[in-house]
Amino acid sequence: MAEPYYITTAIHYPNGKPHIGHAYETIAADVAARFQRLMGREVRFQTGTDEHGLKMAQKARDLGMTPRQLADEMSGHFRALFDRLDISYDRFFRTTEEAHHRASQAIWRAMEANGDLYLDRYEGWYSVRDEAYYDESELSGGEGGEKLSPQGTPVEWTVEESWFFRLSKYQEPLLALYRDNPEFVRPASRLNEVRSFVEGGLRDLSVSRTSFDWGVRVPGAEDHVMYVWVDALTNYLTGLGYPEETSDFSKFWPADVHLIGKDIVRFHAVYWPAFLMSAGIALPKQVFGHGFILNRGLKESKSLGNVTDPHDLADTFGVDQLRYFLLREFTFGQDGSYSAEAIANRSNSELANSFGNLAQRTLSLIHKNCEGSLPPVNGHTGADNALFAVLDRVTRQEMPEAYGKLAFAQALESWIGAVFACNAYIDEQAPWALKKTDFARMQTVLATLYVAIAQLAVAVIPVMPRSMDKLLDAMGLAGDLRTFKGVWSHWYSPLAESEFRLAKPQGLFPRIELPESEPA
């Protein structure tokens, strides 16, 4: 039986509506989860919102709302977007849930019991926007002389009583973790950054605040709330029922991968494993820090006026076309840039013109020349077998391997290569001409293409689930056959001999014509 699989996104900070970066990360996690399900694994996919912290409290105050009202409203926007983008999450998590407060207090007590928490006074630089503490050596100067964090965010000098976590105690265990498990942080460039940070020396970490009260109360010190990252990171456990020994916890923990943005790798690859070591809990298997999505090469910001609502992108291009572009255009793990023109060009050239046209031509020929019945195979030639060899290599070897490594662009590069091979095959074989000269050969060619299209559609279900399910429904391919383990020779003949008839095919991917005022 296949091993269970647990994947999480970072839980998103809802002090504003979701942007393209939130969509990108969650789509990527969804593709990984859908692929693992098609491999026969029982999957747990968790996403959600991280609703505590000073930043939320300040935003709510500015809007004349309570933090809870802001959290409820904004969390709803995230859930609505993910539902719109066909995100197949198993659990949408909110840190304001009562069970999460209990879980956060449980891991706090476990760290305290291990002697890793102590009360002292914090004086240092803090970024409200990052919810992060920074050493003086990490800061830079802004144009106005103010100090900025490595992320370019303002920092302020903070002085208050605080509980501290003995992070310094875990410097050597963390370095041993990176040395013995080089896949713990990916891509390799992120591991190098994390290792360098830890090798530079770790100071004990302030893990509570007294200057505001929007958060999880510290057990035994009710005037303190937990540092938001202690609370936030614990969500990966709470969603499985921690601190109870639930069946979900025993089945899915440790997580297979925490999929996060590169700007929060430190929290997940340094603080989180140290907290878990202290609490005596197994470590996740991997932390993957992906890059940023840039708008025409620039980070989106309100000051630049280039912030795009993902709903607008979905309206303009289609959900599946957007999902395809975001994972096809650039290597996952690196920064990438998008524009309306780039999305339209990729969708038109590869989805509409290449795969969509291939399916439309093939299924139309079967509908017209075979009365909708799937044609029989009258003996394969070397050309047919060569195409099947390409498809088997791509859909059974290259794409599963790439999906498994979160190398989405690599998987889709292989996929479109196989689509091109199918288009070359149909042009060379010219079944529309064979109708007059060799009807039996035409049947075999169309049957070969039918199987090829089904293989290609199944292989890209994780990326474009809505479109591929629509196509496969029209082709009569039952849901239980839509797996990476399908044996095509076992299902085609029974389907061809059944009463199934292809209806007149409908276009799969309409060409995109950009409006005069398109999303930036």
XYZ file of C-alpha atoms in Angstrom:
520
model
C 0.000 0.000 0.000
C 1.296 3.464 -0.916
C 2.624 5.671 1.885
C 0.374 8.563 3.008
C 1.439 12.026 1.858
C 1.098 15.298 3.795
C 1.738 18.653 2.114
C 1.152 22.134 3.498
C 1.390 25.669 2.254
C 2.392 28.467 4.539
C -0.762 29.668 6.226
C -1.316 33.047 4.653
C -1.347 36.323 6.573
C -4.758 37.918 5.962
C -4.104 41.575 6.722
C -5.168 42.217 3.124
C -6.852 40.394 0.260
C -4.926 37.545 -1.402
C -2.533 38.410 -4.237
C -0.885 36.481 -7.053
C 1.843 35.124 -4.755
C -0.744 33.428 -2.559
C -2.383 31.940 -5.650
C 0.961 30.720 -7.029
C 2.043 28.898 -3.886
C -1.325 27.278 -3.306
C -1.712 26.175 -6.939
C 1.740 24.568 -6.783
C 0.823 22.677 -3.616
C -2.462 21.621 -5.194
C -0.661 20.201 -8.239
C 1.655 18.200 -5.966
C -1.305 16.905 -3.949
C -3.317 15.956 -7.030
C -0.323 14.142 -8.525
C 0.195 12.097 -5.386
C -3.493 11.132 -5.375
C -3.156 9.963 -8.985
C -0.230 7.820 -7.801
C -2.592 6.082 -5.401
C -1.418 7.750 -2.188
C -3.730 8.945 0.576
C -3.107 12.678 0.653
C -3.572 15.332 3.306
C -3.303 18.871 1.918
C -3.571 21.767 4.355
C -3.670 25.496 3.761
C -5.289 28.378 5.618
C -4.741 31.705 7.339
C -2.387 32.926 10.089
C -4.555 35.445 11.929
C -2.667 36.621 15.018
C 0.144 39.115 15.586
C 0.791 42.816 15.870
C 0.321 43.453 12.164
C -3.252 42.169 12.270
C -4.000 44.140 15.439
C -2.707 47.383 13.891
C -4.556 46.838 10.605
C -7.828 46.172 12.419
C -7.368 49.298 14.552
C -6.737 51.400 11.427
C -9.954 50.072 9.878
C -12.031 50.549 13.023
C -12.591 46.822 13.368
C -11.740 44.182 15.928
C -8.918 41.815 14.948
C -11.412 38.965 14.893
C -13.702 40.818 12.496
C -10.778 41.511 10.186
C -9.639 37.891 10.392
C -13.114 36.571 9.598
C -13.523 38.863 6.598
C -10.075 38.331 5.095
C -9.964 34.595 5.717
C -13.185 34.389 3.711
C -11.456 36.083 0.768
C -8.672 33.496 0.823
C -11.066 30.577 0.965
C -13.137 32.032 -1.885
C -10.042 32.477 -4.072
C -8.792 28.955 -3.428
C -12.195 27.513 -4.230
C -12.254 29.573 -7.428
C -8.814 28.210 -8.407
C -9.916 24.585 -7.837
C -7.597 24.076 -4.871
C -8.304 20.581 -3.541
C -7.354 21.242 0.072
C -8.400 18.709 2.688
C -8.212 21.227 5.518
C -8.521 25.023 5.463
C -6.957 26.043 8.752
C -7.450 29.169 10.847
C -5.222 29.959 13.812
C -8.134 31.580 15.660
C -9.676 28.122 16.146
C -9.941 27.174 19.815
C -8.229 23.828 19.198
C -5.221 25.678 17.844
C -4.822 27.713 21.024
C -4.751 24.457 22.981
C -2.201 22.942 20.610
C 0.061 26.001 20.722
C -0.020 25.955 24.505
C 0.769 22.224 24.453
C 3.936 22.658 22.381
C 4.899 25.614 24.591
C 4.605 23.432 27.689
C 6.658 20.701 25.995
C 9.461 23.170 25.223
C 9.235 24.573 28.735
C 9.439 21.076 30.244
C 12.647 20.560 28.283
C 14.162 23.623 29.931
C 14.198 25.688 26.744
C 12.075 28.695 27.829
C 13.066 31.424 30.256
C 11.855 34.924 31.169
C 14.072 37.931 30.412
C 13.970 41.384 28.809
C 14.096 41.916 25.047
C 15.816 44.892 23.490
C 16.327 44.847 19.760
C 15.071 45.480 16.239
C 11.655 44.191 15.205
C 9.832 44.368 11.863
C 6.073 44.535 12.303
C 5.529 43.784 8.630
C 7.697 40.629 8.735
C 6.728 39.754 12.328
C 10.456 39.054 12.721
C 13.413 39.992 14.926
C 16.677 41.046 13.251
C 20.243 41.464 14.409
C 21.910 44.839 13.853
C 24.289 43.214 11.362
C 21.362 42.209 9.123
C 19.987 45.732 8.716
C 20.570 48.230 5.956
C 19.881 51.930 5.657
C 16.940 53.352 3.734
C 16.916 56.523 1.657
C 15.617 58.518 4.609
C 18.194 57.125 6.993
C 15.772 54.644 8.584
C 16.898 51.083 9.231
C 15.510 48.320 7.043
C 15.314 44.535 7.399
C 16.815 42.170 4.793
C 13.335 42.165 3.215
C 13.422 45.970 2.893
C 10.797 46.496 5.588
C 11.027 49.124 8.368
C 12.252 47.970 11.772
C 11.696 49.566 15.149
C 13.606 49.328 18.417
C 11.569 47.239 20.843
C 12.010 46.934 24.597
C 9.760 44.690 26.697
C 9.695 41.719 29.035
C 9.717 38.519 27.009
C 9.985 34.785 27.237
C 12.989 33.456 25.325
C 13.556 30.158 23.546
C 17.061 28.676 23.838
C 17.672 28.685 20.090
C 21.430 28.846 20.641
C 21.266 25.352 22.169
C 20.186 23.958 18.800
C 22.916 25.387 16.574
C 24.893 22.165 16.315
C 21.822 19.872 16.054
C 20.555 22.044 13.191
C 23.889 21.957 11.366
C 23.917 18.175 11.787
C 20.389 18.068 10.341
C 21.448 19.974 7.223
C 24.602 17.872 6.845
C 22.877 14.518 7.247
C 19.706 15.437 5.328
C 20.690 17.714 2.431
C 17.160 17.405 1.011
C 15.659 18.901 4.171
C 15.761 22.362 2.576
C 15.248 22.783 -1.158
C 16.289 24.099 -3.556
C 19.982 23.783 -2.696
C 20.482 27.551 -2.771
C 18.044 27.927 0.145
C 19.891 25.251 2.121
C 23.136 27.143 1.626
C 21.527 30.349 2.898
C 20.092 28.628 5.968
C 23.331 26.826 6.773
C 25.282 30.073 6.471
C 22.861 31.825 8.822
C 23.146 29.108 11.467
C 26.919 28.851 11.134
C 27.069 32.586 11.882
C 25.815 31.843 15.391
C 22.328 31.635 16.868
C 21.046 33.873 19.636
C 18.162 32.913 21.871
C 14.822 33.942 20.362
C 12.204 36.208 21.954
C 8.977 34.221 21.790
C 6.376 36.328 23.607
C 5.012 39.870 23.585
C 3.284 42.036 26.202
C 2.633 45.170 24.136
C -0.563 43.758 22.559
C -2.966 40.932 23.309
C -4.094 39.565 19.917
C -2.658 36.070 20.011
C -2.368 32.834 21.967
C -1.879 33.357 25.695
C 1.295 31.977 27.225
C 0.296 29.291 29.743
C 1.091 30.420 33.270
C 1.856 33.990 32.110
C -1.448 35.365 30.863
C -0.085 38.882 30.336
C 2.075 37.477 27.508
C 0.947 36.334 24.065
C 3.078 33.966 22.027
C 5.320 35.262 19.280
C 3.169 34.826 16.202
C 5.593 32.380 14.574
C 5.393 29.916 17.488
C 1.648 29.984 17.064
C 1.684 29.958 13.239
C 4.110 27.086 12.755
C 2.168 24.887 15.150
C -0.731 24.848 12.672
C 0.927 21.992 10.804
C 0.422 19.850 13.906
C -2.943 21.221 15.022
C -4.521 20.326 11.697
C -3.778 16.672 12.453
C -5.233 16.783 15.967
C -2.134 17.535 18.057
C -1.637 17.225 21.002
C -3.991 14.236 20.859
C -2.583 11.031 19.360
C -5.154 10.971 16.571
C -5.186 8.569 13.652
C -4.482 11.508 11.328
C -1.423 12.507 13.354
C 0.026 9.015 13.403
C -0.736 8.553 9.709
C 0.467 11.845 8.228
C 3.117 13.289 10.549
C 5.906 14.034 9.814
C 4.867 16.190 6.872
C 6.375 15.291 3.518
C 6.844 18.918 2.524
C 6.159 22.419 3.802
C 5.789 24.496 0.626
C 6.577 28.149 1.430
C 7.923 31.398 0.008
C 11.665 31.980 0.124
C 11.229 34.953 2.481
C 10.076 32.722 5.346
C 12.568 29.869 4.958
C 14.390 30.889 8.142
C 11.276 30.409 10.253
C 10.606 26.953 8.777
C 14.147 25.635 8.444
C 15.701 27.067 11.647
C 13.071 27.989 14.236
C 10.537 25.246 13.434
C 12.894 22.244 13.598
C 14.418 23.682 16.788
C 10.962 23.988 18.380
C 10.152 20.419 17.347
C 13.461 19.059 18.634
C 12.775 20.774 21.952
C 9.229 19.381 22.144
C 10.329 15.862 21.194
C 8.319 15.795 17.964
C 9.556 14.317 14.672
C 10.777 16.817 12.071
C 9.111 17.373 8.687
C 10.856 15.672 5.802
C 11.349 18.760 3.663
C 10.970 22.526 3.475
C 10.746 23.890 -0.073
C 11.191 27.642 -0.519
C 9.856 28.823 -3.864
C 10.663 32.136 -5.515
C 8.618 35.287 -5.976
C 6.148 36.069 -8.750
C 7.019 39.408 -10.346
C 4.723 41.607 -12.396
C 6.674 42.493 -15.545
C 9.864 41.991 -13.571
C 8.787 44.030 -10.521
C 7.419 42.985 -7.137
C 3.800 43.986 -6.823
C 3.127 46.832 -4.426
C 0.343 49.299 -3.821
C 2.764 52.213 -4.185
C 3.668 51.102 -7.722
C 0.026 50.553 -8.563
C 0.735 47.125 -10.070
C -1.135 44.847 -7.662
C -3.260 42.331 -9.563
C -6.308 40.561 -8.193
C -5.994 36.826 -9.034
C -9.760 36.764 -9.627
C -9.228 39.216 -12.504
C -6.555 36.970 -14.006
C -8.881 33.972 -13.764
C -11.673 35.990 -15.412
C -9.446 37.110 -18.264
C -7.538 33.926 -19.039
C -9.419 31.047 -17.428
C -8.516 29.151 -14.264
C -6.706 26.275 -15.952
C -4.857 28.535 -18.354
C -3.611 30.583 -15.392
C -2.602 27.461 -13.450
C -0.742 26.128 -16.492
C 1.122 29.362 -17.124
C 2.286 29.847 -13.540
C 3.883 26.402 -13.421
C 5.061 26.212 -17.036
C 6.733 29.574 -17.524
C 9.696 29.357 -15.121
C 11.537 26.943 -12.877
C 9.801 26.367 -9.569
C 12.078 27.612 -6.822
C 13.324 30.617 -8.780
C 11.747 34.043 -9.185
C 9.578 34.432 -12.261
C 7.817 37.226 -14.081
C 4.383 37.324 -15.649
C 2.432 39.668 -17.879
C -0.914 39.516 -19.609
C 0.813 39.085 -22.964
C 2.946 36.201 -21.686
C -0.073 34.350 -20.277
C -2.052 34.833 -23.489
C 0.842 33.767 -25.726
C 1.578 30.628 -23.732
C -2.090 29.661 -23.566
C -2.745 30.292 -27.236
C 0.359 28.572 -28.574
C 0.480 25.504 -26.346
C -3.045 24.938 -25.056
C -5.312 26.246 -27.825
C -3.166 25.684 -30.921
C -1.261 22.561 -29.896
C -3.123 20.341 -27.447
C -6.630 21.742 -27.892
C -6.372 21.589 -31.673
C -4.953 18.052 -31.528
C -7.922 16.865 -29.460
C -10.443 18.745 -31.597
C -9.069 17.385 -34.885
C -8.828 13.799 -33.667
C -12.189 13.572 -31.952
C -13.933 15.383 -34.830
C -12.517 12.861 -37.303
C -13.760 9.973 -35.156
C -17.168 11.606 -34.754
C -17.491 12.302 -38.477
C -15.902 9.221 -40.044
C -16.639 6.516 -37.471
C -20.111 7.643 -36.398
C -18.709 8.457 -32.969
C -17.628 4.875 -32.289
C -14.050 4.326 -31.204
C -12.284 2.767 -34.206
C -10.649 -0.665 -34.013
C -6.895 -1.190 -34.123
C -5.925 -3.005 -37.304
C -2.275 -3.657 -36.542
C 0.238 -1.051 -35.406
C 3.138 0.160 -37.517
C 6.571 1.381 -36.497
C 5.282 4.973 -36.510
C 2.524 4.090 -34.042
C 4.897 2.246 -31.751
C 7.395 5.107 -31.865
C 4.694 7.529 -30.718
C 3.660 5.188 -27.904
C 7.285 4.972 -26.828
C 7.422 8.768 -26.528
C 4.182 8.848 -24.566
C 5.248 6.074 -22.199
C 8.568 7.775 -21.516
C 6.906 11.118 -20.873
C 3.807 10.082 -18.925
C 5.221 7.111 -17.012
C 8.775 8.245 -16.338
C 9.611 11.897 -16.922
C 6.449 13.571 -15.678
C 5.966 11.489 -12.508
C 9.621 11.970 -11.602
C 9.399 15.726 -12.188
C 6.106 16.126 -10.321
C 7.560 14.209 -7.402
C 10.498 16.645 -7.218
C 8.173 19.683 -7.550
C 9.876 20.375 -10.880
C 6.635 21.520 -12.477
C 8.119 23.376 -15.432
C 10.179 20.292 -16.272
C 7.078 18.089 -16.169
C 5.186 20.444 -18.482
C 8.155 20.792 -20.832
C 8.074 17.011 -21.279
C 4.303 17.112 -21.705
C 4.283 19.721 -24.445
C 7.078 17.830 -26.203
C 4.803 14.789 -26.358
C 1.956 16.993 -27.624
C 4.229 18.220 -30.420
C 5.108 14.597 -31.246
C 1.398 13.786 -31.567
C 0.841 16.757 -33.847
C 3.766 15.680 -36.031
C 2.261 12.165 -36.139
C -1.208 13.293 -37.214
C 0.268 15.554 -39.920
C 2.475 12.731 -41.236
C -0.247 10.089 -41.154
C -2.960 12.420 -42.519
C -5.985 10.343 -41.456
C -8.303 12.676 -43.433
C -6.554 11.463 -46.610
C -6.388 7.818 -45.479
C -10.176 7.808 -45.368
C -10.152 7.540 -49.166
C -7.108 5.322 -49.636
C -6.844 3.018 -46.598
C -9.826 3.153 -44.258
C -8.435 0.447 -41.948
C -5.216 2.393 -41.524
C -7.201 5.540 -40.784
C -8.973 3.676 -38.006
C -5.689 2.599 -36.448
C -4.235 6.106 -36.667
C -7.304 7.603 -34.983
C -7.286 4.909 -32.304
C -3.608 5.609 -31.665
C -4.292 9.333 -31.339
C -7.295 8.715 -29.093
C -5.138 6.758 -26.652
C -2.376 9.366 -26.892
C -4.760 12.207 -26.061
C -6.148 10.261 -23.090
C -2.622 9.640 -21.774
C -1.692 13.294 -22.162
C -4.910 14.475 -20.532
C -4.472 12.227 -17.497
C -0.838 13.274 -17.137
C -1.768 16.952 -16.879
C -4.863 16.582 -14.658
C -2.891 17.878 -11.644
C -2.274 21.167 -13.448
C -5.554 21.612 -15.326
C -8.109 19.445 -13.525
C -11.273 21.134 -14.758
C -10.383 21.096 -18.462
C -8.932 17.599 -18.446
C -11.858 16.098 -16.561
C -14.193 17.737 -19.087
C -12.199 16.271 -21.977
C -11.933 12.798 -20.457
C -15.646 12.788 -19.617
C -16.358 13.511 -23.283
C -13.969 10.716 -24.280
C -15.711 8.208 -22.039
C -12.697 7.530 -19.840
C -14.001 6.490 -16.426
C -12.694 8.231 -13.322
C -11.021 5.102 -11.938
C -8.834 4.954 -15.056
C -7.512 8.477 -14.545
C -4.310 7.515 -12.763
C -0.633 7.343 -13.572
C -0.925 3.576 -13.201
C -3.470 3.125 -15.993
C -2.692 0.419 -18.548
C -4.097 1.786 -21.762
C -4.204 -1.505 -23.665
C -6.548 -2.905 -21.010
C -9.275 -0.292 -21.325
C -9.318 0.767 -24.980
C -10.687 -2.434 -26.517
C -13.581 -2.828 -24.028
C -14.516 0.833 -24.529
C -14.268 0.523 -28.318
C -16.526 -2.534 -28.227
C -19.067 -0.869 -25.939
C -22.066 1.266 -26.834
C -20.070 4.414 -26.122
C -20.324 7.134 -28.766
C -18.389 10.363 -28.976
C -20.559 13.442 -29.165
C -19.538 16.275 -31.443
C -16.455 17.664 -29.690
C -16.433 21.133 -28.200
C -13.423 23.435 -28.190
C -11.286 22.938 -25.109
C -9.205 26.125 -24.946
C -10.579 29.171 -26.768
C -7.967 31.561 -28.037
C -7.382 34.527 -25.768
C -7.734 37.979 -27.252
C -6.533 40.591 -24.799
C -8.931 43.440 -24.092
C -7.690 46.966 -24.512
C -7.446 47.330 -20.722
C -6.082 44.006 -19.533
C -4.781 43.052 -16.080
C -1.211 44.303 -15.671
